[in-house]
Structures are given as structure tokens and as C-alpha cells.
mmCIF file of C-alpha atoms in Angstrom:
data_model
loop_
_atom_site.group_PDB
_atom_site.id
_atom_site.type_symbol
_atom_site.label_atom_id
_atom_site.label_comp_id
_atom_site.label_asym_id
_atom_site.label_seq_id
_atom_site.Cartn_x
_atom_site.Cartn_y
_atom_site.Cartn_z
ATOM 1 C CA MET O 198 19.399 15.883 -37.071
ATOM 2 C CA ARG O 199 16.656 15.204 -34.520
ATOM 3 C CA PRO O 200 16.258 11.461 -35.282
ATOM 4 C CA VAL O 201 20.053 11.093 -35.227
ATOM 5 C CA ASP O 202 20.248 12.900 -31.892
ATOM 6 C CA ALA O 203 17.484 10.736 -30.490
ATOM 7 C CA VAL O 204 19.250 7.539 -31.573
ATOM 8 C CA ARG O 205 22.536 8.787 -30.153
ATOM 9 C CA ARG O 206 20.890 9.728 -26.865
ATOM 10 C CA ASP O 207 19.099 6.376 -26.571
ATOM 11 C CA THR O 208 22.285 4.486 -27.419
ATOM 12 C CA LEU O 209 24.228 6.427 -24.815
ATOM 13 C CA GLY O 210 21.501 5.743 -22.257
ATOM 14 C CA ALA O 211 21.608 2.012 -22.997
ATOM 15 C CA LEU O 212 25.409 1.930 -22.681
ATOM 16 C CA ASN O 213 25.240 3.801 -19.383
ATOM 17 C CA ALA O 214 22.636 1.352 -18.106
ATOM 18 C CA LEU O 215 24.817 -1.626 -19.074
ATOM 19 C CA ARG O 216 27.823 -0.008 -17.408
ATOM 20 C CA ALA O 217 25.807 0.605 -14.236
ATOM 21 C CA ALA O 218 24.505 -2.976 -14.226
ATOM 22 C CA TRP O 219 28.047 -4.312 -14.577
ATOM 23 C CA SER O 220 29.627 -2.001 -12.002
ATOM 24 C CA GLY O 221 27.471 -2.869 -8.994
ATOM 25 C CA PRO O 222 24.033 -3.361 -7.404
ATOM 26 C CA GLY O 223 21.366 -0.941 -8.521
ATOM 27 C CA ARG O 224 18.121 -0.561 -10.418
ATOM 28 C CA GLU O 225 19.798 -1.451 -13.715
ATOM 29 C CA ARG O 226 21.178 -4.721 -12.368
ATOM 30 C CA ASP O 227 17.782 -5.573 -10.897
ATOM 31 C CA LEU O 228 16.210 -5.144 -14.347
ATOM 32 C CA VAL O 229 18.840 -7.395 -15.916
ATOM 33 C CA VAL O 230 18.246 -10.076 -13.278
ATOM 34 C CA GLN O 231 14.464 -9.974 -13.710
ATOM 35 C CA SER O 232 14.762 -10.121 -17.505
ATOM 36 C CA LEU O 233 17.063 -13.139 -17.393
ATOM 37 C CA LYS O 234 14.792 -14.817 -14.843
ATOM 38 C CA ALA O 235 11.783 -14.341 -17.142
ATOM 39 C CA ALA O 236 13.703 -15.814 -20.081
ATOM 40 C CA GLY O 237 14.893 -18.729 -17.950
ATOM 41 C CA ALA O 238 11.356 -19.409 -16.704
ATOM 42 C CA ALA O 239 10.078 -19.505 -20.298
ATOM 43 C CA VAL O 240 12.809 -21.959 -21.369
ATOM 44 C CA LEU O 241 12.177 -24.157 -18.341
ATOM 45 C CA ALA O 242 8.429 -24.183 -19.010
ATOM 46 C CA TRP O 243 9.069 -25.219 -22.615
ATOM 47 C CA LEU O 244 11.366 -28.024 -21.513
ATOM 48 C CA VAL O 245 8.745 -29.309 -19.086
ATOM 49 C CA GLY O 246 5.667 -28.882 -21.260
ATOM 50 C CA GLY O 247 7.048 -29.362 -24.755
ATOM 51 C CA VAL O 248 10.062 -31.642 -24.423
ATOM 52 C CA TRP O 249 9.495 -33.721 -21.308
ATOM 53 C CA MET O 250 5.687 -34.047 -21.628
ATOM 54 C CA GLY O 251 5.752 -33.992 -25.450
ATOM 55 C CA ASP O 252 2.656 -31.790 -25.652
ATOM 56 C CA PRO O 253 2.143 -30.236 -29.110
ATOM 57 C CA LEU O 254 0.228 -27.366 -27.480
ATOM 58 C CA ALA O 255 3.058 -26.436 -25.124
ATOM 59 C CA LEU O 256 3.186 -22.808 -26.305
ATOM 60 C CA MET O 257 0.965 -21.729 -23.422
ATOM 61 C CA ALA O 258 3.419 -22.821 -20.726
ATOM 62 C CA PRO O 259 6.420 -20.635 -21.701
ATOM 63 C CA TRP O 260 4.138 -17.756 -22.612
ATOM 64 C CA VAL O 261 2.508 -17.691 -19.166
ATOM 65 C CA ALA O 262 5.803 -18.302 -17.344
ATOM 66 C CA LEU O 263 7.430 -15.408 -19.213
ATOM 67 C CA VAL O 264 4.878 -12.791 -18.188
ATOM 68 C CA LEU O 265 4.537 -13.954 -14.592
ATOM 69 C CA VAL O 266 8.060 -13.034 -13.524
ATOM 70 C CA GLN O 267 6.774 -9.783 -12.067
ATOM 71 C CA ALA O 268 8.437 -7.057 -10.039
ATOM 72 C CA THR O 269 7.497 -8.759 -6.744
ATOM 73 C CA VAL O 270 6.668 -12.303 -5.666
ATOM 74 C CA PHE O 271 3.301 -11.176 -4.357
ATOM 75 C CA SER O 272 2.361 -9.549 -7.674
ATOM 76 C CA SER O 273 3.492 -12.710 -9.513
ATOM 77 C CA LEU O 274 1.094 -14.774 -7.417
ATOM 78 C CA VAL O 275 -1.800 -12.348 -7.808
ATOM 79 C CA GLN O 276 -1.227 -11.814 -11.525
ATOM 80 C CA GLY O 277 -0.820 -15.561 -12.011
ATOM 81 C CA ALA O 278 -4.206 -16.261 -10.470
ATOM 82 C CA ARG O 279 -5.844 -13.556 -12.565
ATOM 83 C CA GLN O 280 -4.166 -14.630 -15.773
ATOM 84 C CA PHE O 281 -4.951 -18.293 -15.232
ATOM 85 C CA GLY O 282 -8.604 -17.397 -14.666
ATOM 86 C CA ALA O 283 -8.665 -15.265 -17.826
ATOM 87 C CA ILE O 284 -7.082 -18.068 -19.875
ATOM 88 C CA CYS O 285 -9.598 -20.604 -18.614
ATOM 89 C CA VAL O 286 -12.491 -18.294 -19.474
ATOM 90 C CA GLY O 287 -11.051 -17.537 -22.921
ATOM 91 C CA ALA O 288 -10.490 -21.206 -23.743
ATOM 92 C CA LEU O 289 -13.974 -22.247 -22.613
ATOM 93 C CA VAL O 290 -15.726 -19.383 -24.425
ATOM 94 C CA ALA O 291 -13.749 -20.108 -27.608
ATOM 95 C CA SER O 292 -14.653 -23.784 -27.435
ATOM 96 C CA GLY O 293 -18.318 -22.948 -26.914
ATOM 97 C CA ALA O 294 -18.347 -20.410 -29.763
ATOM 98 C CA GLN O 295 -16.771 -22.956 -32.125
ATOM 99 C CA ALA O 296 -19.332 -25.563 -31.120
ATOM 100 C CA ILE O 297 -22.201 -23.146 -31.769
ATOM 101 C CA THR O 298 -21.032 -21.731 -35.108
ATOM 102 C CA ASP O 299 -18.858 -24.585 -36.428
ATOM 103 C CA ASN O 300 -16.925 -21.897 -38.284
ATOM 104 C CA THR O 301 -13.659 -20.164 -37.486
ATOM 105 C CA THR O 302 -14.798 -16.689 -38.532
ATOM 106 C CA GLY O 303 -18.126 -17.050 -36.803
ATOM 107 C CA ALA O 304 -16.463 -18.303 -33.621
ATOM 108 C CA LEU O 305 -14.097 -15.313 -33.602
ATOM 109 C CA ALA O 306 -16.957 -12.872 -34.256
ATOM 110 C CA LEU O 307 -18.989 -14.421 -31.452
ATOM 111 C CA SER O 308 -16.346 -14.843 -28.767
ATOM 112 C CA VAL O 309 -13.818 -12.017 -29.122
ATOM 113 C CA PRO O 310 -16.237 -9.058 -28.602
ATOM 114 C CA VAL O 311 -17.648 -10.710 -25.492
ATOM 115 C CA LEU O 312 -14.190 -11.450 -24.109
ATOM 116 C CA MET O 313 -12.912 -7.931 -24.819
ATOM 117 C CA LEU O 314 -15.823 -6.544 -22.815
ATOM 118 C CA LEU O 315 -15.104 -9.067 -20.081
ATOM 119 C CA ALA O 316 -11.450 -7.947 -20.050
ATOM 120 C CA ASN O 317 -12.587 -4.762 -18.296
ATOM 121 C CA TRP O 318 -13.856 -6.721 -15.291
ATOM 122 C CA PRO O 319 -11.929 -5.428 -12.246
ATOM 123 C CA ARG O 320 -11.408 -8.972 -10.956
ATOM 124 C CA PHE O 321 -9.070 -9.633 -13.863
ATOM 125 C CA GLY O 322 -7.051 -6.457 -13.274
ATOM 126 C CA ASP O 323 -4.782 -5.866 -16.259
ATOM 127 C CA GLN O 324 -4.789 -9.578 -17.150
ATOM 128 C CA GLY O 325 -8.238 -9.594 -18.738
ATOM 129 C CA ILE O 326 -6.812 -9.210 -22.243
ATOM 130 C CA TYR O 327 -5.465 -12.769 -22.004
ATOM 131 C CA ALA O 328 -8.999 -14.124 -22.248
ATOM 132 C CA ALA O 329 -9.358 -12.680 -25.757
ATOM 133 C CA THR O 330 -5.835 -13.631 -26.876
ATOM 134 C CA THR O 331 -6.346 -17.191 -25.641
ATOM 135 C CA ALA O 332 -9.546 -17.418 -27.659
ATOM 136 C CA LEU O 333 -7.654 -16.234 -30.740
ATOM 137 C CA PHE O 334 -4.979 -18.916 -30.248
ATOM 138 C CA VAL O 335 -7.521 -21.664 -29.611
ATOM 139 C CA ILE O 336 -9.798 -20.851 -32.541
ATOM 140 C CA SER O 337 -7.054 -20.060 -35.082
ATOM 141 C CA SER O 338 -5.238 -23.324 -34.277
ATOM 142 C CA GLY O 339 -8.399 -25.313 -35.029
ATOM 143 C CA MET O 340 -8.042 -27.331 -31.813
ATOM 144 C CA VAL O 341 -11.184 -26.484 -29.889
ATOM 145 C CA SER O 342 -12.190 -29.888 -28.619
ATOM 146 C CA LEU O 343 -12.491 -30.408 -24.881
ATOM 147 C CA PRO O 344 -9.219 -32.401 -24.692
ATOM 148 C CA ALA O 345 -7.397 -29.644 -26.583
ATOM 149 C CA VAL O 346 -8.853 -26.978 -24.303
ATOM 150 C CA GLY O 347 -7.893 -29.064 -21.301
ATOM 151 C CA HIS O 348 -4.332 -29.299 -22.642
ATOM 152 C CA ARG O 349 -4.100 -25.524 -23.003
ATOM 153 C CA VAL O 350 -5.434 -24.901 -19.508
ATOM 154 C CA GLY O 351 -3.020 -27.477 -18.128
ATOM 155 C CA GLN O 352 -0.094 -25.911 -19.930
ATOM 156 C CA ALA O 353 -1.118 -22.501 -18.597
ATOM 157 C CA ALA O 354 -1.130 -23.936 -15.087
ATOM 158 C CA ILE O 355 2.351 -25.394 -15.595
ATOM 159 C CA GLY O 356 3.645 -22.045 -16.873
ATOM 160 C CA ALA O 357 2.068 -20.192 -13.958
ATOM 161 C CA VAL O 358 3.628 -22.516 -11.383
ATOM 162 C CA ILE O 359 7.064 -22.287 -13.013
ATOM 163 C CA GLY O 360 6.937 -18.493 -13.417
ATOM 164 C CA VAL O 361 5.929 -17.869 -9.805
ATOM 165 C CA ALA O 362 8.409 -20.455 -8.478
ATOM 166 C CA VAL O 363 11.337 -19.013 -10.438
ATOM 167 C CA ASN O 364 10.514 -15.485 -9.283
ATOM 168 C CA ALA O 365 10.198 -16.577 -5.633
ATOM 169 C CA LEU O 366 13.150 -18.967 -5.395
ATOM 170 C CA VAL O 367 15.759 -17.469 -7.734
ATOM 171 C CA LEU O 368 17.006 -14.123 -6.381
ATOM 172 C CA PRO O 369 13.547 -12.984 -5.226
ATOM 173 C CA PRO O 370 13.059 -9.285 -6.039
ATOM 174 C CA ILE O 371 13.149 -7.157 -2.884
ATOM 175 C CA HIS O 372 12.872 -3.439 -3.578
ATOM 176 C CA LEU O 373 14.400 -1.639 -0.618
ATOM 177 C CA ARG O 374 16.972 0.413 -2.483
ATOM 178 C CA ASP O 375 14.380 2.639 -4.197
ATOM 179 C CA VAL O 376 13.022 3.941 -0.897
ATOM 180 C CA ARG O 377 16.456 5.096 0.247
ATOM 181 C CA GLU O 378 17.280 6.572 -3.143
ATOM 182 C CA ASN O 379 14.057 8.577 -3.254
ATOM 183 C CA LEU O 380 14.373 9.686 0.372
ATOM 184 C CA ALA O 381 17.937 10.839 -0.229
ATOM 185 C CA ALA O 382 16.986 12.549 -3.498
ATOM 186 C CA LEU O 383 14.053 14.355 -1.858
ATOM 187 C CA ALA O 384 16.228 15.639 0.999
ATOM 188 C CA ARG O 385 18.997 16.693 -1.397
ATOM 189 C CA GLU O 386 16.626 18.461 -3.814
ATOM 190 C CA ALA O 387 14.895 20.288 -0.955
ATOM 191 C CA GLY O 388 18.329 21.435 0.237
ATOM 192 C CA ASP O 389 19.185 22.556 -3.293
ATOM 193 C CA VAL O 390 16.012 24.655 -3.521
ATOM 194 C CA LEU O 391 16.847 26.366 -0.223
ATOM 195 C CA HIS O 392 20.407 27.036 -1.403
ATOM 196 C CA THR O 393 19.105 28.550 -4.646
ATOM 197 C CA VAL O 394 16.679 30.805 -2.776
ATOM 198 C CA ALA O 395 19.405 31.845 -0.316
ATOM 199 C CA ALA O 396 21.863 32.700 -3.092
ATOM 200 C CA ASP O 397 19.304 34.818 -4.955
ATOM 201 C CA LEU O 398 18.239 36.630 -1.779
ATOM 202 C CA ARG O 399 21.840 37.375 -0.854
ATOM 203 C CA GLU O 400 22.506 38.935 -4.267
ATOM 204 C CA GLY O 401 19.498 41.197 -3.724
ATOM 205 C CA GLU O 402 18.486 41.334 -7.391
ATOM 206 C CA TRP O 403 15.446 39.094 -7.527
ATOM 207 C CA ASP O 404 12.038 39.737 -9.011
ATOM 208 C CA ALA O 405 8.773 37.994 -9.802
ATOM 209 C CA GLN O 406 10.388 35.866 -12.509
ATOM 210 C CA THR O 407 13.073 34.663 -10.098
ATOM 211 C CA ALA O 408 10.452 33.859 -7.474
ATOM 212 C CA TYR O 409 8.430 31.964 -10.071
ATOM 213 C CA GLY O 410 11.495 29.813 -10.707
ATOM 214 C CA TRP O 411 11.626 28.992 -6.986
ATOM 215 C CA VAL O 412 7.955 28.016 -7.010
ATOM 216 C CA ARG O 413 8.506 25.709 -9.992
ATOM 217 C CA ALA O 414 11.505 24.122 -8.282
ATOM 218 C CA SER O 415 9.452 23.473 -5.143
ATOM 219 C CA ALA O 416 6.672 21.964 -7.283
ATOM 220 C CA ARG O 417 9.169 19.396 -8.569
ATOM 221 C CA LEU O 418 9.616 18.293 -4.974
ATOM 222 C CA ASP O 419 5.991 17.138 -4.999
ATOM 223 C CA HIS O 420 6.751 14.817 -7.924
ATOM 224 C CA ARG O 421 9.710 13.383 -6.006
ATOM 225 C CA LEU O 422 7.482 12.891 -2.948
ATOM 226 C CA LYS O 423 4.986 10.940 -5.053
ATOM 227 C CA ALA O 424 7.827 8.769 -6.371
ATOM 228 C CA LEU O 425 8.925 8.136 -2.790
ATOM 229 C CA ARG O 426 5.457 7.010 -1.746
ATOM 230 C CA SER O 427 5.226 4.737 -4.775
ATOM 231 C CA ALA O 428 8.620 3.229 -3.938
ATOM 232 C CA ARG O 429 7.474 2.672 -0.343
ATOM 233 C CA ARG O 430 4.435 0.711 -1.563
ATOM 234 C CA TRP O 431 6.616 -1.405 -3.864
ATOM 235 C CA SER O 432 9.069 -2.101 -1.057
ATOM 236 C CA GLN O 433 6.363 -3.201 1.337
ATOM 237 C CA GLU O 434 4.836 -5.454 -1.308
ATOM 238 C CA SER O 435 8.205 -6.962 -2.184
ATOM 239 C CA LEU O 436 8.603 -8.147 1.419
ATOM 240 C CA ARG O 437 5.316 -10.043 1.331
ATOM 241 C CA LEU O 438 5.647 -13.791 0.794
ATOM 242 C CA THR O 439 9.451 -13.486 0.866
ATOM 243 C CA TYR O 440 10.279 -14.794 4.306
ATOM 244 C CA ALA O 441 13.751 -15.045 5.801
ATOM 245 C CA PRO O 442 14.862 -18.253 3.963
ATOM 246 C CA LEU O 443 13.908 -16.713 0.608
ATOM 247 C CA ARG O 444 15.443 -13.352 1.423
ATOM 248 C CA ALA O 445 18.682 -15.140 2.225
ATOM 249 C CA LEU O 446 18.878 -16.038 -1.471
ATOM 250 C CA HIS O 447 19.104 -12.373 -2.402
ATOM 251 C CA ARG O 448 21.588 -9.872 -1.035
ATOM 252 C CA VAL O 449 19.359 -7.127 0.273
ATOM 253 C CA PRO O 450 20.865 -3.610 0.379
ATOM 254 C CA HIS O 451 21.538 -2.070 3.802
ATOM 255 C CA GLU O 452 20.822 -5.381 5.609
ATOM 256 C CA GLY O 453 17.190 -5.227 4.535
ATOM 257 C CA VAL O 454 16.408 -2.342 6.898
ATOM 258 C CA LEU O 455 14.055 0.284 5.524
ATOM 259 C CA PRO O 456 14.011 3.816 6.916
ATOM 260 C CA ALA O 457 10.905 4.310 9.017
ATOM 261 C CA GLU O 458 7.757 5.579 7.325
ATOM 262 C CA GLU O 459 7.958 8.585 9.654
ATOM 263 C CA GLU O 460 10.881 9.748 7.495
ATOM 264 C CA ASP O 461 8.539 9.914 4.501
ATOM 265 C CA GLU O 462 6.092 12.015 6.492
ATOM 266 C CA ARG O 463 8.835 14.272 7.854
ATOM 267 C CA LEU O 464 10.284 15.021 4.437
ATOM 268 C CA GLY O 465 6.757 15.448 3.126
ATOM 269 C CA ARG O 466 6.263 18.222 5.687
ATOM 270 C CA VAL O 467 9.613 19.717 4.677
ATOM 271 C CA THR O 468 8.396 19.781 1.072
ATOM 272 C CA GLY O 469 5.210 21.560 2.124
ATOM 273 C CA HIS O 470 7.127 24.191 4.088
ATOM 274 C CA VAL O 471 9.512 24.830 1.186
ATOM 275 C CA THR O 472 6.540 25.277 -1.136
ATOM 276 C CA THR O 473 4.838 27.701 1.265
ATOM 277 C CA LEU O 474 8.071 29.654 1.689
ATOM 278 C CA THR O 475 8.643 30.104 -2.045
ATOM 279 C CA ARG O 476 5.041 31.134 -2.587
ATOM 280 C CA ALA O 477 5.273 33.696 0.206
ATOM 281 C CA LEU O 478 8.364 35.188 -1.446
ATOM 282 C CA ALA O 479 6.582 35.218 -4.809
ATOM 283 C CA VAL O 480 3.662 37.114 -3.271
ATOM 284 C CA SER O 481 5.995 39.622 -1.620
ATOM 285 C CA VAL O 482 7.347 40.825 -4.979
ATOM 286 C CA ASP O 483 3.903 41.130 -6.537
ATOM 287 C CA ASP O 484 3.380 44.798 -7.388
ATOM 288 C CA ASN O 485 -0.316 44.479 -6.559
ATOM 289 C CA ARG O 486 0.383 43.454 -2.952
ATOM 290 C CA THR O 487 1.073 45.934 -0.133
ATOM 291 C CA PRO O 488 3.590 43.975 2.021
ATOM 292 C CA ALA O 489 7.163 44.241 0.788
ATOM 293 C CA PRO O 490 9.980 41.739 1.323
ATOM 294 C CA PRO O 491 12.603 42.439 3.993
ATOM 295 C CA GLU O 492 15.769 44.209 2.935
ATOM 296 C CA GLY O 493 19.349 44.736 4.063
ATOM 297 C CA PRO O 494 20.780 42.834 7.030
ATOM 298 C CA ALA O 495 17.502 41.017 7.751
ATOM 299 C CA LEU O 496 17.425 39.571 4.247
ATOM 300 C CA HIS O 497 21.063 38.466 4.441
ATOM 301 C CA SER O 498 20.512 36.824 7.826
ATOM 302 C CA TYR O 499 17.457 35.041 6.514
ATOM 303 C CA ALA O 500 19.365 33.828 3.452
ATOM 304 C CA ARG O 501 22.132 32.460 5.674
ATOM 305 C CA LEU O 502 19.562 30.637 7.846
ATOM 306 C CA LEU O 503 18.039 28.993 4.771
ATOM 307 C CA GLU O 504 21.511 28.028 3.599
ATOM 308 C CA LEU O 505 22.288 26.280 6.897
ATOM 309 C CA ILE O 506 18.974 24.397 6.799
ATOM 310 C CA GLY O 507 19.798 23.370 3.225
ATOM 311 C CA ASP O 508 23.195 22.099 4.430
ATOM 312 C CA ALA O 509 21.431 19.976 7.053
ATOM 313 C CA LEU O 510 19.133 18.462 4.430
ATOM 314 C CA ARG O 511 22.067 17.668 2.164
ATOM 315 C CA ALA O 512 23.867 15.995 5.072
ATOM 316 C CA GLN O 513 20.791 13.851 5.706
ATOM 317 C CA ALA O 514 20.699 12.909 2.020
ATOM 318 C CA ASP O 515 24.309 11.731 2.200
ATOM 319 C CA GLY O 516 23.572 9.746 5.338
ATOM 320 C CA LEU O 517 20.565 8.020 3.768
ATOM 321 C CA SER O 518 22.611 7.061 0.723
ATOM 322 C CA GLU O 519 25.212 5.473 3.002
ATOM 323 C CA GLY O 520 22.681 3.479 5.032
ATOM 324 C CA ALA O 521 21.927 5.840 7.924
ATOM 325 C CA VAL O 522 18.500 7.216 8.777
ATOM 326 C CA THR O 523 19.197 10.793 9.822
ATOM 327 C CA ALA O 524 22.212 13.052 10.150
ATOM 328 C CA ARG O 525 22.549 15.947 12.541
ATOM 329 C CA PRO O 526 24.466 19.148 11.700
ATOM 330 C CA ASP O 527 27.620 19.824 13.655
ATOM 331 C CA ASP O 528 27.474 21.960 16.789
ATOM 332 C CA GLY O 529 28.897 24.999 15.014
ATOM 333 C CA ALA O 530 26.155 24.983 12.385
ATOM 334 C CA GLU O 531 23.430 24.573 15.009
ATOM 335 C CA GLU O 532 24.821 27.449 17.072
ATOM 336 C CA ALA O 533 24.932 29.661 13.964
ATOM 337 C CA MET O 534 21.304 28.797 13.214
ATOM 338 C CA ARG O 535 20.250 29.725 16.746
ATOM 339 C CA LYS O 536 22.022 33.072 16.576
ATOM 340 C CA LEU O 537 20.483 33.903 13.195
ATOM 341 C CA HIS O 538 17.062 32.929 14.484
ATOM 342 C CA GLU O 539 17.424 35.156 17.539
ATOM 343 C CA GLU O 540 18.665 38.018 15.374
ATOM 344 C CA LEU O 541 15.657 37.742 13.063
ATOM 345 C CA GLN O 542 13.262 37.584 16.006
ATOM 346 C CA ASP O 543 14.784 40.752 17.460
ATOM 347 C CA ARG O 544 14.444 42.474 14.092
ATOM 348 C CA LEU O 545 10.813 41.338 13.898
ATOM 349 C CA ARG O 546 10.080 42.821 17.340
ATOM 350 C CA ARG O 547 11.703 46.104 16.368
ATOM 351 C CA ASP O 548 9.772 46.338 13.124
ATOM 352 C CA ALA O 549 6.498 45.539 14.851
ATOM 353 C CA GLY O 550 6.573 48.960 16.494
ATOM 354 C CA GLU O 551 6.610 50.616 13.086
ATOM 355 C CA GLY O 552 3.372 49.008 11.906
ATOM 356 C CA ALA O 553 2.010 45.729 10.575
ATOM 357 C CA ALA O 554 3.087 46.055 6.939
ATOM 358 C CA PRO O 555 6.881 45.923 7.471
ATOM 359 C CA THR O 556 6.609 42.834 9.644
ATOM 360 C CA ALA O 557 4.029 40.864 7.629
ATOM 361 C CA VAL O 558 6.376 39.224 5.152
ATOM 362 C CA LEU O 559 9.302 38.791 7.552
ATOM 363 C CA GLY O 560 7.017 37.140 10.108
ATOM 364 C CA THR O 561 5.638 34.724 7.513
ATOM 365 C CA LEU O 562 9.096 33.840 6.214
ATOM 366 C CA LEU O 563 10.489 33.399 9.697
ATOM 367 C CA LEU O 564 7.602 31.085 10.608
ATOM 368 C CA GLN O 565 8.344 28.856 7.608
ATOM 369 C CA ALA O 566 12.053 28.838 8.450
ATOM 370 C CA GLU O 567 11.189 27.772 12.011
ATOM 371 C CA ASN O 568 9.002 24.976 10.620
ATOM 372 C CA LEU O 569 11.804 23.806 8.365
ATOM 373 C CA TRP O 570 14.285 23.982 11.206
ATOM 374 C CA ALA O 571 12.030 21.920 13.476
ATOM 375 C CA GLU O 572 11.626 19.183 10.838
ATOM 376 C CA THR O 573 15.248 19.188 9.684
ATOM 377 C CA VAL O 574 17.108 19.439 13.001
ATOM 378 C CA PRO O 575 15.317 17.352 15.668
ATOM 379 C CA ASP O 576 15.614 18.601 19.210
ATOM 380 C CA ASP O 577 17.624 16.870 21.905
ATOM 381 C CA ARG O 578 14.620 15.050 23.288
ATOM 382 C CA ALA O 579 13.872 13.493 19.911
ATOM 383 C CA GLN O 580 17.478 12.352 19.708
#
């Protein structure tokens, strides 16, 4: 049943992606647009090189145009330059190898190993493989004369120009949505982790296995943070070489305004504090450690404080999804957080008179809650 389940799952995923692409703007629609643009660029390159110019070697033009409709205009231009250079090198090396050996097999044996080694040259990036594939096309077709090589290079140039032009002028890809989606998801998932910890603490029946689950959940926040930083790089690159007239050709989400990079750093600090908090709780239930976790009213107050901070993070996630940058909790929630904080500080001062051990864990947890509070609820001056 596993292959059947896999096919069913993949089919359902494809149908959901088509439904999402049809229903409105999103990552799925962007993929559909880029795919159709690549196909259109290939057809246009064939019409120019094969039909209008009547070149029998016009295969290179649609091939190059197809692969140069990249995720951003800037990457299309960079990849186009690299690929065109690799194709020129492959065509020239193939022509030289054929001239030296005067044999198809010998030319392949002489040129392809050299070109595969050359494909690892950093200047070619991930386009170096096209040097070897071009040599295979040139030698296997039997057209290795200088005019034939010149035709192939010319067709590659035509395909590169068409691919880059189509990507830049027809709905240029501008990736701003991914930054907001990842920011919102990071804030929401951090809030969910705090809610989970608060619920388990309130129930009072938590152990090392429960704490390990919190640590794993906080580790997943690091993966989301990496995705956010990757999305930020893509967004910044997508704005290069796409000036206002070109951006006007593409409806940019949220008026083309990206949340400030400081938001990435702020939520990155939130992620670090959540991780430290869950690890501190995991250490507190380790039988080999002396400090014990707080109990009774202190634990319930702390759980409620974490819950309110989680609510604030969830509110910020909703605001980011709707186009805002930050969202502030209502006055009632802020007042409740202040009272809980004061209550925990008073408890910490009382416990300090009984020795260091009772206050060690509570002090550490309260410090992390204060850090989270400071990053999640900016003070009045910051507002």
C-alpha cells in the first residue's frame, strides 16, 4: 500500500497546488507564471532562430531561453552570462578536438573529460555542465566546422537575450511575499511553543521527556529562521535590475514594502530566548542536577506569563500576514503581564532568603521571560 499511498499523497498535493494557484496570488501561482514564461521564451526563441532566420541549428536558442527564465531577473542575467561562456568554450573545444582527431569517438574522448573538469570552475557556477553538453551536441551532429560553431554560438546568444528579456519584461518575478510568510510563520510558531510550554507547566505533570519535546520544538524554530534569511536574500535579489517601470508590470504584494530587516533580527533573538528557556526547563528536571523547578503558584504565574507573550507573538503573526509590521497587545494583556512579572519578582526575592538553590531555576526562567517580553512587546519609547 505504500506506493499507492505515495501516489495518492502526491496527487492530492498537486491538486491542492492547482487550486491555490487558481484561487489567488501565492507561491503556487508564481511557479505557474514562471513555468509558462519559460515555455513561452523557448517558443519565441524557436520562432526567431528556426522559423524567421531559417537556421537548421536553431535548437540552441530555445534550449538556452528555456533555462534562463530564472527565479529573479538578476539571476537570469548572471546565469545567462555564465551559460553563454560555457557554451562558447564547449563549442570551441569540441571543434578543436574534432580537428585534431578527425573522429567522432576520439573527439568525444578528448574533449568531454576536459570539459567536465572545467565544469567545476567557480566562474561558471552551476552552468559549467553546459560546456560538456554543448560539445556532445556539436560532435554528435557532425557539424564542427567554424561556420557551424559560429551558428551555435549565435543561436545561444539569441536564446540568452530572449530568455532574459522575457523574464525581465513579462511579469518580472519579485519575491516579497516569502519574507512576510516566513516572518509570520516564525512569530506564530514561537508563540505556539510558548503556549505548549505554558499548558504543560500549568498541568504540573511534566518530566524530562516532555521537556525534550519542548527543546525539539524550539529547534524547529531555527530551521524556520534559516528559511526566513534565505527568503530575505531572494527578495533583495529580486528587486535588483527591476526598477519602477518594470515593477509596474507585476502586482507586488503589500505595495512592494518589505518588513525591515530589524524584524528578522528581533525574531531571531526571540528564537534564541525560547531555545534557552526550554533548555533551562529541561535541565531543571534532570535528576542529576541539584536545582529544582519552581512549584505551585509561582509555576502557574510563570505559565500564564508565557501564555500572554505567546498571544503577543501570535498577534504579530496575524498582523504580518495582513500587511502590518508589528502588533501590540491590548492594554489589558500588558497590564496582566506587568502584574505577573512583579509577582514573580516578589517570589524570587522571598525565596532568595532561603538559599541559592530554590531561586536558581526561577531566576533563570524569569530572566528569559523578561528577554522575551522585551523583544515581543516594545516599550513606549520604541513605539
